[in-house]
Structures are given as C-alpha cells and as structure tokens.
Coordinates of C-alpha atoms in Angstrom, one line a residue:
X27 CA -11.1 -46.8 -35.7
X28 CA -13.0 -47.3 -32.4
X29 CA -10.5 -45.1 -30.6
X30 CA -10.9 -42.3 -33.1
X31 CA -14.7 -42.5 -32.7
X32 CA -14.4 -42.4 -28.9
X33 CA -12.0 -39.4 -29.0
X34 CA -14.3 -37.6 -31.4
X35 CA -17.4 -38.3 -29.2
X36 CA -15.6 -37.0 -26.1
X37 CA -14.5 -33.8 -27.9
X38 CA -18.0 -33.1 -29.2
X39 CA -19.4 -33.7 -25.7
X40 CA -16.9 -31.4 -24.1
X41 CA -17.7 -28.7 -26.6
X42 CA -21.4 -29.0 -26.0
X43 CA -20.9 -28.9 -22.3
X44 CA -18.7 -25.8 -22.6
X45 CA -21.3 -24.0 -24.8
X46 CA -24.0 -25.0 -22.3
X47 CA -22.0 -23.5 -19.4
X48 CA -21.3 -20.3 -21.4
X49 CA -25.0 -19.9 -22.3
X50 CA -26.0 -20.4 -18.7
X51 CA -23.3 -17.8 -17.6
X52 CA -24.8 -15.3 -20.0
X53 CA -28.3 -15.6 -18.6
X54 CA -29.7 -14.7 -15.3
X55 CA -30.9 -17.9 -13.7
X56 CA -33.4 -16.0 -11.5
X57 CA -35.0 -13.7 -14.1
X58 CA -34.2 -15.2 -17.5
X59 CA -32.7 -11.9 -18.8
X60 CA -29.5 -12.2 -20.8
X61 CA -26.4 -10.5 -19.5
X62 CA -24.2 -8.3 -21.8
X63 CA -27.1 -8.2 -24.4
X64 CA -28.1 -4.8 -25.8
X65 CA -31.6 -6.3 -26.5
X66 CA -32.0 -7.1 -22.8
X67 CA -30.7 -3.8 -21.4
X68 CA -26.9 -4.7 -21.7
X69 CA -26.6 -5.4 -18.0
X70 CA -23.0 -6.3 -17.0
X71 CA -21.6 -9.7 -16.1
X72 CA -18.0 -10.6 -16.8
X73 CA -17.8 -14.2 -18.0
X74 CA -14.1 -14.2 -18.9
X75 CA -12.7 -13.6 -15.4
X76 CA -10.6 -16.7 -14.6
X77 CA -9.1 -15.6 -11.3
X78 CA -7.1 -12.8 -10.0
X79 CA -3.5 -12.6 -11.4
X80 CA -0.7 -12.0 -9.0
X81 CA 0.5 -8.4 -9.3
X82 CA 4.0 -7.9 -10.7
X83 CA 6.7 -8.3 -8.0
X84 CA 4.3 -9.7 -5.4
X85 CA 3.8 -13.0 -3.6
X86 CA 0.4 -14.4 -2.5
X87 CA -0.1 -14.7 1.2
X88 CA -3.0 -16.9 2.3
X89 CA -4.7 -15.4 5.3
X90 CA -5.7 -17.1 8.6
X91 CA -5.6 -16.8 12.4
X92 CA -2.4 -16.1 14.3
X93 CA -1.3 -14.7 17.7
X94 CA -0.4 -11.1 17.1
X95 CA 2.0 -9.5 19.6
X96 CA 4.8 -10.4 21.9
X97 CA 5.5 -14.1 22.2
X98 CA 9.1 -13.9 23.4
X99 CA 10.9 -10.9 25.0
X100 CA 9.8 -7.5 26.3
X101 CA 13.1 -6.2 27.6
X102 CA 12.0 -2.6 26.8
X103 CA 8.9 -3.0 29.1
X104 CA 6.8 -1.0 26.6
X105 CA 3.8 -3.2 27.3
X106 CA 2.5 -2.5 23.8
X107 CA 2.7 -6.0 22.3
X108 CA 0.2 -7.9 24.4
X109 CA -0.7 -11.1 22.6
X110 CA -4.1 -11.4 21.0
X111 CA -5.7 -13.7 18.5
X112 CA -6.4 -12.0 15.1
X113 CA -7.7 -13.1 11.8
X114 CA -6.1 -11.7 8.6
X115 CA -7.6 -12.0 5.1
X116 CA -5.5 -13.2 2.1
X117 CA -3.5 -10.6 0.3
X118 CA -0.5 -10.1 -2.1
X119 CA 2.7 -8.5 -0.8
X120 CA 5.9 -7.3 -2.5
X121 CA 8.7 -9.9 -2.4
X122 CA 11.1 -7.3 -1.1
X123 CA 11.2 -3.6 -0.1
X124 CA 10.8 -1.0 -2.8
X125 CA 14.3 -0.4 -4.2
X126 CA 16.1 2.9 -5.1
X127 CA 15.6 2.2 -8.8
X128 CA 11.9 1.6 -8.5
X129 CA 11.4 4.7 -6.4
X130 CA 13.6 6.8 -8.8
X131 CA 11.2 5.7 -11.6
X132 CA 8.4 7.2 -9.6
X133 CA 10.3 10.4 -9.0
X134 CA 11.3 10.8 -12.7
X135 CA 7.8 10.0 -13.8
X136 CA 6.4 12.7 -11.5
X137 CA 9.0 15.2 -12.8
X138 CA 8.1 14.4 -16.4
X139 CA 4.3 14.8 -15.7
X140 CA 4.5 17.9 -13.4
X141 CA 7.4 20.0 -14.7
X142 CA 8.9 21.8 -11.7
X143 CA 9.8 24.7 -13.9
X144 CA 6.1 25.5 -14.2
X145 CA 4.9 27.8 -11.3
X146 CA 1.8 25.7 -10.6
X147 CA 3.8 22.5 -10.2
X148 CA 7.0 23.8 -8.6
X149 CA 6.7 21.9 -5.3
X150 CA 5.3 18.5 -6.5
X151 CA 8.6 16.9 -7.7
X152 CA 10.5 18.0 -4.6
X153 CA 7.8 16.6 -2.4
X154 CA 8.3 13.0 -3.6
X155 CA 12.1 13.0 -3.4
X156 CA 13.6 11.0 -0.5
X157 CA 15.4 13.0 2.2
X158 CA 19.0 12.1 1.4
X159 CA 20.3 14.2 4.4
X160 CA 19.2 11.4 6.7
X161 CA 22.6 9.9 6.2
X162 CA 24.4 12.9 7.7
X163 CA 25.8 12.6 11.3
X164 CA 27.2 15.4 13.4
X165 CA 30.2 13.3 14.3
X166 CA 30.4 11.0 11.2
X167 CA 31.9 10.9 7.8
X168 CA 28.8 9.8 5.9
X169 CA 28.3 12.5 3.2
X170 CA 29.2 10.0 0.5
X171 CA 26.0 8.2 1.3
X172 CA 24.0 11.4 1.3
X173 CA 25.3 12.1 -2.2
X174 CA 25.2 8.6 -3.8
X175 CA 22.9 6.2 -2.0
X176 CA 19.6 7.1 -3.8
X177 CA 20.8 7.8 -7.4
X178 CA 24.1 6.0 -7.9
X179 CA 23.7 2.7 -9.9
X180 CA 25.8 0.9 -7.3
X181 CA 22.8 1.2 -5.0
X182 CA 20.1 0.7 -7.6
X183 CA 18.8 -2.5 -6.0
X184 CA 19.2 -1.4 -2.4
X185 CA 16.0 -0.5 -0.4
X186 CA 15.0 3.1 -0.6
X187 CA 15.2 5.0 2.7
X188 CA 14.7 8.6 3.7
X189 CA 11.0 8.2 2.7
X190 CA 8.3 9.4 5.1
X191 CA 5.0 7.5 5.7
X192 CA 3.2 10.2 3.6
X193 CA 5.6 9.7 0.7
X194 CA 5.3 5.9 0.9
X195 CA 1.5 6.2 0.8
X196 CA 1.6 8.5 -2.3
X197 CA 3.9 6.0 -4.0
X198 CA 1.3 3.3 -3.5
X199 CA -1.4 5.5 -5.2
X200 CA 0.9 6.3 -8.1
X201 CA 1.8 2.6 -8.6
X202 CA -2.0 1.7 -8.7
X203 CA -2.5 4.3 -11.5
X204 CA 0.5 3.3 -13.5
X205 CA -0.2 -0.4 -13.4
X206 CA -3.8 0.2 -14.5
X207 CA -2.7 2.6 -17.2
X208 CA -0.2 0.0 -18.6
X209 CA -3.0 -2.7 -18.4
X210 CA -5.4 -0.5 -20.5
X211 CA -2.6 0.2 -23.0
X212 CA -1.6 -3.5 -23.3
X213 CA -5.2 -4.6 -23.8
X214 CA -5.8 -2.0 -26.5
X215 CA -8.4 0.1 -24.7
X216 CA -6.5 3.3 -24.8
X217 CA -3.6 4.6 -27.0
X218 CA -0.1 4.4 -25.8
X219 CA 0.2 7.8 -24.2
X220 CA 3.9 7.3 -23.6
X221 CA 4.5 7.4 -27.4
X222 CA 2.6 10.7 -27.8
X223 CA 5.1 13.5 -27.0
X224 CA 2.4 16.2 -26.9
X225 CA 0.3 14.4 -24.3
X226 CA 1.2 14.8 -20.7
X227 CA -1.9 13.5 -18.9
X228 CA -2.1 12.5 -15.3
X229 CA -4.0 9.2 -15.1
X230 CA -6.1 8.5 -12.0
X231 CA -8.0 5.1 -11.8
X232 CA -11.0 6.4 -9.9
X233 CA -11.3 9.5 -12.1
X234 CA -11.1 7.2 -15.2
X235 CA -14.0 5.1 -13.9
X236 CA -16.1 8.2 -12.8
X237 CA -15.6 10.4 -15.9
X238 CA -13.0 9.3 -18.5
X239 CA -13.6 12.4 -20.6
X240 CA -12.2 14.6 -17.9
X241 CA -9.2 12.4 -17.4
X242 CA -8.1 12.8 -21.0
X243 CA -9.0 16.5 -21.2
X244 CA -11.7 16.0 -23.8
X245 CA -9.4 14.1 -26.2
X246 CA -11.8 11.4 -27.4
X247 CA -9.2 9.7 -29.6
X248 CA -7.2 8.3 -26.6
X249 CA -9.9 6.2 -25.1
X250 CA -10.6 4.2 -28.2
X251 CA -12.1 0.8 -27.2
X252 CA -14.6 -0.2 -24.5
X253 CA -16.2 -3.5 -23.7
X254 CA -18.5 -5.5 -26.0
X255 CA -19.7 -4.8 -29.5
X256 CA -22.1 -2.0 -30.2
X257 CA -25.2 -2.9 -32.2
X258 CA -25.5 -0.6 -35.2
X259 CA -29.0 0.1 -36.5
X260 CA -29.7 -0.3 -40.2
X261 CA -28.3 2.7 -42.1
X262 CA -25.9 3.9 -39.4
X263 CA -22.4 4.4 -40.6
X264 CA -19.5 2.5 -39.1
X265 CA -17.6 4.4 -36.4
X266 CA -14.3 6.0 -37.6
X267 CA -10.9 4.6 -36.7
X268 CA -10.3 7.3 -34.0
X269 CA -13.9 7.0 -32.6
X270 CA -14.9 5.0 -29.6
X271 CA -15.4 1.3 -30.3
X272 CA -17.6 -0.9 -28.1
X273 CA -21.0 -1.2 -26.5
X274 CA -20.0 0.7 -23.3
X275 CA -17.0 2.1 -21.3
X276 CA -15.0 0.0 -18.9
X277 CA -16.4 -0.3 -15.3
X278 CA -15.1 -2.0 -12.2
X279 CA -17.5 -4.9 -12.9
X280 CA -15.4 -6.0 -15.8
X281 CA -12.5 -7.0 -13.7
X282 CA -10.0 -5.5 -16.0
X283 CA -8.4 -3.0 -13.6
X284 CA -6.1 -4.2 -10.8
X285 CA -6.9 -3.7 -7.1
X286 CA -5.3 -0.7 -5.4
X287 CA -1.8 -0.9 -4.0
X288 CA -1.3 0.3 -0.4
X289 CA 0.8 0.0 2.7
X290 CA 0.2 -3.2 4.7
X291 CA -1.7 -3.0 7.9
X292 CA 0.3 -3.8 11.0
X293 CA -1.6 -7.1 11.4
X294 CA -0.9 -8.1 7.7
X295 CA 2.8 -7.2 8.0
X296 CA 3.3 -9.2 11.2
X297 CA 1.3 -12.2 9.9
X298 CA 3.4 -12.2 6.7
X299 CA 6.7 -11.8 8.6
X300 CA 6.0 -14.6 11.1
X301 CA 4.9 -17.0 8.3
X302 CA 3.6 -19.6 10.8
X303 CA 2.8 -22.0 8.0
X304 CA 6.2 -23.6 8.5
X305 CA 5.3 -24.2 12.2
X306 CA 1.9 -25.7 11.4
X307 CA 1.0 -29.3 12.0
X308 CA -2.6 -30.0 10.8
X309 CA -4.6 -27.2 12.5
X310 CA -2.1 -26.4 15.2
X311 CA 1.0 -24.2 15.5
X312 CA 4.0 -25.8 17.0
X313 CA 6.2 -23.5 19.2
X314 CA 6.7 -19.8 18.9
X315 CA 8.7 -17.8 16.4
X316 CA 11.1 -15.1 17.4
X317 CA 12.3 -14.2 13.8
X318 CA 10.9 -14.3 10.3
X319 CA 12.6 -17.7 9.9
X320 CA 12.1 -20.8 12.0
X321 CA 14.6 -21.3 14.9
X322 CA 16.0 -19.7 18.0
X323 CA 19.1 -18.2 16.5
X324 CA 20.0 -15.6 13.9
X325 CA 22.8 -17.7 12.2
X326 CA 22.5 -20.1 9.3
X327 CA 22.7 -23.8 10.2
X328 CA 23.3 -25.2 6.7
X329 CA 26.7 -26.7 5.9
X330 CA 27.4 -24.3 3.0
X331 CA 26.6 -21.0 4.9
X332 CA 27.0 -22.2 8.5
X333 CA 27.6 -19.3 10.9
X334 CA 26.4 -16.6 8.4
X335 CA 23.8 -14.2 9.7
X336 CA 20.3 -14.7 8.3
X337 CA 19.6 -10.9 8.4
X338 CA 21.3 -7.6 8.3
X339 CA 21.5 -6.0 11.7
X340 CA 23.8 -4.4 14.3
X341 CA 25.5 -7.1 16.3
X342 CA 27.0 -4.9 19.0
X343 CA 28.6 -1.6 19.7
X344 CA 30.5 -0.7 16.5
X345 CA 29.7 -4.1 15.0
X346 CA 27.7 -3.5 11.8
X347 CA 29.1 -6.3 9.6
X348 CA 31.9 -8.2 11.4
X349 CA 35.6 -8.5 10.9
X350 CA 37.4 -7.5 7.8
X351 CA 37.6 -10.5 5.5
X352 CA 34.9 -12.3 7.5
X353 CA 31.7 -10.2 7.3
X354 CA 29.0 -12.3 8.9
X355 CA 26.1 -10.4 7.4
X356 CA 27.7 -8.9 4.4
X357 CA 26.7 -5.3 4.9
X358 CA 27.4 -2.3 7.1
X359 CA 24.5 -0.3 5.7
X360 CA 21.3 -1.5 4.0
X361 CA 22.2 -4.5 1.8
X362 CA 20.9 -5.3 -1.7
X363 CA 17.3 -6.6 -1.6
X364 CA 17.0 -10.4 -1.7
X365 CA 20.5 -10.8 -0.2
X366 CA 19.2 -13.1 2.5
X367 CA 17.0 -16.2 2.4
X368 CA 13.2 -15.6 2.2
X369 CA 10.8 -16.7 4.9
X370 CA 8.2 -19.5 4.4
X371 CA 5.9 -17.2 2.4
X372 CA 8.8 -16.4 0.0
X373 CA 9.2 -12.8 1.4
X374 CA 12.6 -11.3 1.7
X375 CA 14.1 -9.2 4.5
X376 CA 11.1 -9.3 6.9
X377 CA 13.6 -9.2 9.7
X378 CA 16.6 -6.8 9.3
X379 CA 18.0 -4.7 6.5
X380 CA 15.5 -1.9 6.8
X381 CA 12.5 -1.4 9.1
X382 CA 9.2 -0.8 7.2
X383 CA 6.3 1.6 7.4
X384 CA 2.8 0.1 7.9
X385 CA -0.5 1.8 7.5
X386 CA -1.7 1.9 11.1
X387 CA -1.9 4.9 13.5
X388 CA 0.0 4.0 16.6
X389 CA -1.7 3.3 19.9
X390 CA -0.1 1.3 22.8
X391 CA -3.0 -1.2 22.8
X392 CA -4.4 -3.3 19.9
X393 CA -8.1 -3.4 20.7
X394 CA -8.9 -7.0 19.5
X395 CA -12.0 -7.0 21.7
X396 CA -13.5 -4.2 19.4
X397 CA -12.4 -6.1 16.3
X398 CA -10.5 -9.3 15.8
X399 CA -11.0 -9.5 12.0
X400 CA -8.5 -7.8 9.7
X401 CA -7.6 -5.3 12.4
X402 CA -6.6 -1.8 11.4
X403 CA -6.5 1.6 13.1
X404 CA -6.6 4.7 10.9
X405 CA -9.8 4.6 8.9
X406 CA -11.1 7.9 7.7
X407 CA -14.3 7.3 5.8
X408 CA -14.9 9.7 2.8
X409 CA -17.1 10.1 -0.2
X410 CA -16.6 11.7 -3.6
X411 CA -17.3 15.4 -3.8
X412 CA -20.2 16.2 -6.1
X413 CA -20.7 19.6 -7.7
X414 CA -24.1 21.4 -8.3
X415 CA -24.5 19.6 -11.6
X416 CA -24.1 16.2 -10.1
X417 CA -20.7 15.6 -11.5
X418 CA -17.7 14.2 -9.6
X419 CA -15.2 17.0 -8.8
X420 CA -11.6 16.5 -10.1
X421 CA -8.8 18.5 -8.5
X422 CA -7.0 21.1 -10.7
X423 CA -8.3 19.5 -13.9
X424 CA -8.3 22.7 -16.0
X425 CA -5.0 24.2 -17.2
X426 CA -5.7 27.4 -15.3
X427 CA -6.6 25.7 -12.0
X428 CA -4.1 26.2 -9.2
X429 CA -2.7 23.4 -7.1
X430 CA -3.4 23.7 -3.4
X431 CA -0.3 23.2 -1.2
X432 CA 0.2 22.4 2.5
X433 CA 3.2 23.0 4.7
X434 CA 4.1 20.0 7.0
X435 CA 5.4 20.5 10.5
X436 CA 9.0 20.0 9.3
X437 CA 8.6 22.7 6.7
X438 CA 8.2 20.5 3.6
X439 CA 5.6 21.7 1.1
X440 CA 3.3 19.1 -0.4
X441 CA 0.3 19.2 -2.7
X442 CA -2.9 18.7 -0.8
X443 CA -4.2 16.8 -3.9
X444 CA -2.5 16.0 -7.2
X445 CA -4.1 17.4 -10.4
X446 CA -6.4 15.0 -12.1
X447 CA -7.5 13.1 -9.0
X448 CA -11.0 13.0 -7.5
X449 CA -11.7 15.2 -4.5
X450 CA -13.1 13.5 -1.5
X451 CA -14.8 14.9 1.6
X452 CA -15.5 13.2 5.0
X453 CA -18.8 11.5 5.4
X454 CA -21.5 13.4 7.4
X455 CA -23.8 12.5 10.3
X456 CA -26.6 12.0 7.7
X457 CA -24.4 9.2 6.1
X458 CA -24.1 7.3 9.4
X459 CA -27.7 7.7 10.5
X460 CA -28.9 4.5 12.4
X461 CA -25.7 2.7 11.5
X462 CA -24.2 0.2 14.0
X463 CA -20.8 -0.6 12.4
X464 CA -19.4 2.9 12.3
X465 CA -20.6 6.3 13.5
X466 CA -18.0 8.9 12.6
X467 CA -15.8 9.8 9.6
X468 CA -12.4 9.9 11.4
X469 CA -11.8 6.7 13.3
X470 CA -8.1 7.1 14.0
X471 CA -8.5 7.7 17.7
X472 CA -11.8 5.8 18.3
X473 CA -11.8 4.0 21.7
X474 CA -8.2 5.3 22.4
X475 CA -7.8 9.0 22.3
X476 CA -11.3 10.3 21.6
X477 CA -13.6 12.0 24.2
X478 CA -15.5 8.8 24.8
X479 CA -12.3 7.0 26.0
X480 CA -11.3 9.8 28.4
X481 CA -12.7 11.1 31.7
X482 CA -14.7 13.7 29.7
X483 CA -16.9 11.1 28.0
X484 CA -20.1 12.6 29.5
X485 CA -19.4 16.1 28.2
X486 CA -21.3 17.6 25.3
X487 CA -20.0 16.8 21.8
X488 CA -19.6 20.5 21.0
X489 CA -17.5 21.2 24.1
X490 CA -13.7 21.3 23.6
X491 CA -12.0 18.8 26.0
X492 CA -8.3 18.2 26.6
X493 CA -6.6 15.6 24.4
X494 CA -6.0 12.2 25.9
X495 CA -2.4 12.2 24.5
X496 CA -0.5 15.4 25.2
X497 CA 1.5 15.4 22.0
X498 CA 2.9 18.5 20.1
X499 CA 0.5 20.5 18.0
X500 CA 1.1 21.3 14.4
X501 CA 3.0 24.6 13.8
X502 CA 0.9 27.7 13.2
X503 CA 1.4 30.3 10.5
X504 CA 2.1 33.8 11.8
X505 CA 3.4 37.1 10.3
X506 CA 6.9 38.1 11.4
X507 CA 6.6 41.6 12.9
X508 CA 10.2 42.5 11.7
X509 CA 10.1 41.2 8.1
X510 CA 6.4 41.0 7.4
X511 CA 6.9 37.5 6.0
X512 CA 4.7 34.5 6.9
X513 CA 6.6 32.1 9.2
X514 CA 5.9 28.8 11.0
X515 CA 5.8 28.9 14.8
X516 CA 6.4 25.7 16.6
X517 CA 4.4 24.5 19.6
X518 CA 6.2 25.9 22.7
X519 CA 4.1 24.0 25.3
X520 CA 5.6 21.2 27.4
X521 CA 4.5 17.9 25.9
X522 CA 4.7 14.4 27.3
X523 CA 4.3 12.1 24.3
X524 CA 4.7 11.8 20.5
X525 CA 1.6 9.7 20.2
X526 CA -1.0 11.5 18.1
X527 CA -3.3 10.8 15.1
X528 CA -0.4 11.5 12.8
X529 CA 1.9 9.0 14.5
X530 CA 2.5 5.8 12.4
X531 CA 3.8 2.4 13.2
X532 CA 6.9 0.9 11.6
X533 CA 7.9 -2.8 12.0
X534 CA 10.9 -5.0 11.7
X535 CA 14.6 -4.5 12.6
X536 CA 17.1 -2.7 10.4
X537 CA 20.8 -2.6 9.7
X538 CA 21.3 -0.2 12.6
X539 CA 19.2 -2.1 15.1
X540 CA 20.1 -4.7 17.7
X541 CA 18.8 -8.3 17.4
X542 CA 15.9 -7.6 19.7
X543 CA 14.1 -5.6 17.0
X544 CA 14.2 -8.5 14.5
X545 CA 11.2 -10.0 16.3
X546 CA 8.2 -9.3 14.0
X547 CA 6.0 -8.6 17.0
X548 CA 8.0 -5.6 18.1
X549 CA 6.6 -2.2 17.2
X550 CA 7.8 1.4 17.1
X551 CA 6.3 4.7 15.9
X552 CA 7.3 8.0 14.3
X553 CA 5.4 11.0 13.0
X554 CA 4.1 10.3 9.5
X555 CA 6.1 13.3 8.0
X556 CA 9.5 12.2 9.3
X557 CA 12.1 10.0 7.5
X558 CA 15.2 8.1 8.6
X559 CA 18.0 6.2 7.1
X560 CA 16.7 2.9 8.4
X561 CA 13.0 2.9 7.4
X562 CA 11.8 1.8 4.0
X563 CA 8.5 0.2 2.8
X564 CA 6.8 -2.4 0.6
X565 CA 3.3 -2.5 -0.8
X566 CA 0.4 -5.0 -0.6
X567 CA -2.7 -5.5 -2.7
X568 CA -6.0 -7.2 -1.7
X569 CA -6.9 -10.7 -2.9
X570 CA -10.4 -11.1 -4.2
X571 CA -12.4 -14.3 -4.3
X572 CA -11.4 -17.5 -2.4
X573 CA -8.8 -17.3 0.4
X574 CA -6.4 -19.7 -1.2
X575 CA -5.9 -21.6 -4.4
X576 CA -4.1 -24.8 -3.3
X577 CA -5.4 -27.9 -1.5
X578 CA -5.0 -28.4 2.2
X579 CA -2.0 -30.5 3.3
X580 CA -1.4 -32.1 6.6
X581 CA 2.0 -30.6 7.1
X582 CA 4.2 -28.0 5.5
X583 CA 5.6 -29.6 2.3
X584 CA 9.1 -28.7 3.3
X585 CA 8.9 -31.1 6.3

C-alpha cells in the first residue's frame, strides 16, 4: 500500500512539473506575454520541437577541427593541397552516392510535372537527364553501358554518373521541395496532390513560405490546415470542410519544414571522408590518414576478407578488377553502392567507386587566413525580387508566362529558373553599406581572381582590367551569314588555364583512377557544365542546434 502511494505521489509530481514547464514555455519570461495566444497577439514560439530528425538516407556527422589538405603524397606537384587547420560545423550527409534509381525518380517526376510535349516546357526534362554518351570511347566497345547503365534495373543501385555540377545542384533543390511536400502531406497540412490527377503543381519551399496562394494557383482547398486553433467570435459560423483551418499559416519558426539539401562544401566532404574520430585519443589525433579508412594499405586485413580491396579503383594499366575468378575489388565499372565497408562515420564509398562533386569554386589555394570556420568559396549573396506592389516575384507562375532558357557553353539548353520558384537578384551596394563581413554580391573570386588580388588593384572600379586567370570565355551568339540562323561561336583566343568562376571541385578517387586519388585530400576540377563517367554526387543538410547529441568519450568506442 505504501509503494502504491509513493508511485502515485511521484506521478502527480511529475505531471505538475511538466505542466509548470509547459506553462513557462508558453510565456515570455522577459515580458510576461503569452506565446501562441490570440489574446496576446499570437506571437510564435514552437514548444513541440524535440530535436532535429535525421533526414532520410543520411548520417549525422559531428563537426570539429581537422587538418585540411595534403598530409601524405603530392606526386603530381600541383601544390594545391597545402595543409591548414579548419573547423567544420555539424551536418548530415548521404550514406552513399545518389543512385541511378533515385536520380531516375527525379527525372520522371520532372517529366510528369513539365510535360516536354508542351512548347513552354520542351527543354526542361532533357536538361535534367544524365549524359549517357560519357560511356562512349573512340577505341572502345562500351555502347552497352551508354544504352543501359542509367535505366536498366541491373544498375538501379549503382551511383549515377554523367551528371554535371549544375544538374547535381538542381537535384538538391528538387529533393528539398519534395521532402517538404511529403512532410506537409503526411502531417495533414495540405491535400495529397499526388492523388489528384487534375493537379500538376510545382511545389517550391521558399515560395510556399512567402505566398502559398501563388504556389497552389489560387486553389484554397489544397492548403487546408495551418498551425494552432483559430478563435471564433460569438455568432461566427464554423469553417467549411474545404476551408483553411488554424490560427495562421505555417512559417519557418514552426520547425515543420526540413533544412535545404545541397552539395557538400569541399571542407565538409574532406572532413567526412577522413573521419578522424577513429584516430582520436582524448583531444588529440594519432597519426595521419591516407584513405577513408584507418591504415596504410588499400587491402582488407580481416580473416574473412583478407586481401580484398577496400575500394573500387584502377590498380594498374588494364587492371580494373583483377584476374578472372579472383576479382580483388569486385567491379570493372562503378559498383553497387554500399558494396565496400563504411568509414568511421558510417559513410560508404568516400574513397573509390566514383568521384564526387562538391560545392566549391576551384582555386589552387584554400585561404584559411581569410576564414578558418566552415570554409567555402562560391558565395553569391542574393535577395528576393519584389514587384511594385511589394509582393515576391515568382517565375513563370501564370499559365501564359514563358520559361526563360539559357544555352550552356557545351550547347545544352537549360531553364534559367523553373516555373513556380522565387526570383532572386544580387544584393546591391546599398545592402552592404558599412558592412565589414562582406562587401560584394559575387564572392567566387574574392581574394583570388578579382581585381584586388591582381596587379591592377589600384585601378578604378569601373575600369575593365585583364582577368587573373586566362580561361576560355563563354561562347557568343552570332548570326550565320550563310544560313541566317543563330549559332554559338566558341572563344578562339589562346588560353592558358581552365580555372574560372565556373570551375568546380570534385573529390575522391573513382573506378577509373589510380590509388593516389583515393586520398580524401586530393582535389581536381572541371567546368560546372561538364559531365564524365566517373563523377557522381551525394547531398548534405545542415544540422541545427547543438553540435552533437552523444556524450564525450575518452577514446573511439571501437578501440
């Protein structure tokens, strides 16, 4: 009887304590006003947020400090991997590269939304498709891969290749919007638009937050439930079944929508690939890592798999997999994702299989003196375009609005902006007045390629000065005097480098690379509109709140 009394007393105490905390959370401790209360202005505070959920298919990577750059070999003498100390924030990263089946879902979704048979959308679907001709070789019998690698079910779980940096970046944006759309449907905030055959609505997260009425083309029955409960005045009728329910519409402050997916920065990718947590002893790193796994060699030491390669790479001239009947890495082209052991963070194929695009614009030097916190080169600061009425401008939102297209240097035609997405413009000088942390909109070449970093730093801002990197210029459009048609004319000047503001970094070795490139510190570059049969990609998403969730331990638990 005494035990029952004690248990009841504890339960009542816990309940009172929880109610006390809830009441405190609903009230401003500094003003006394109640949050989420229509009688007190209905100011927002989310009290139900219990931590950020790991996005689907991702692994949490706890940030920290590490030595970015070359710690082993530099046999190419590129001098572009000088070691420097960098701090990286915590983030989430895909367990493995984006596969053919996942990218095919993106392509089919785009085709369903923007029917290529419609004149206005005729180039959108083709612009997202991988370049399958990257498999062709002038002296090779590889057409079977060009025809089957992307679409055949035998390669469904193989990493997608033939994707340019621009295409990978667009996939990240699409993934953000689809995950948020699915979240809103699952939570009952909007109707399941996939079940409505007559509705083909492009969903954009930022447009939804800015003006949801324009997202759903004026159909007020789709967005059916917001946040909170509306207070009805006496005599007011109840809202109809298809009418909007709730005190207000969803905002970013509610924590319902996921963080954007994007390509990892070079620092994030290298930090995740090195996974120095398995070399940590207390607050020190023991030794140096040459691969994504611990050790000096590329072969497995375990008894069961002794001698097998830990990654998919080219082992010598004509040696892509080993001898017949004794394949040491199991593949002669990209292998199925997750075919090799993960690194200490739980990430697969960070060395070998396919190289991967990262977000950064390439420069030979990582300027850690300018910034050693979450380093990234490639920022272009923008702001939402606002019309004369003060509304956010959404691209090609009306049925009659035409989609603007652009022609890339390789001749591919892409939409400048997808219909239904918010239009952005670069920030102006007025926006950066008296700022110290940034001064221009386009920061891709700041300190390395801009006028201030060249011998023309004393020239007037309006004066045109030679580029620091003598790279090819974009083709120009001219009229063919013979046919009268518009054609692209390539840059005919002698150029000395491919480094430009459109050159992007890719990291990691691939199935066609030698062992040297398996080192996560090695870096290469390619124009952002080009694709190959050995470069894929994976996505990351930012972690909000505390850096980590676990307790500190003296050593790695595996030791």
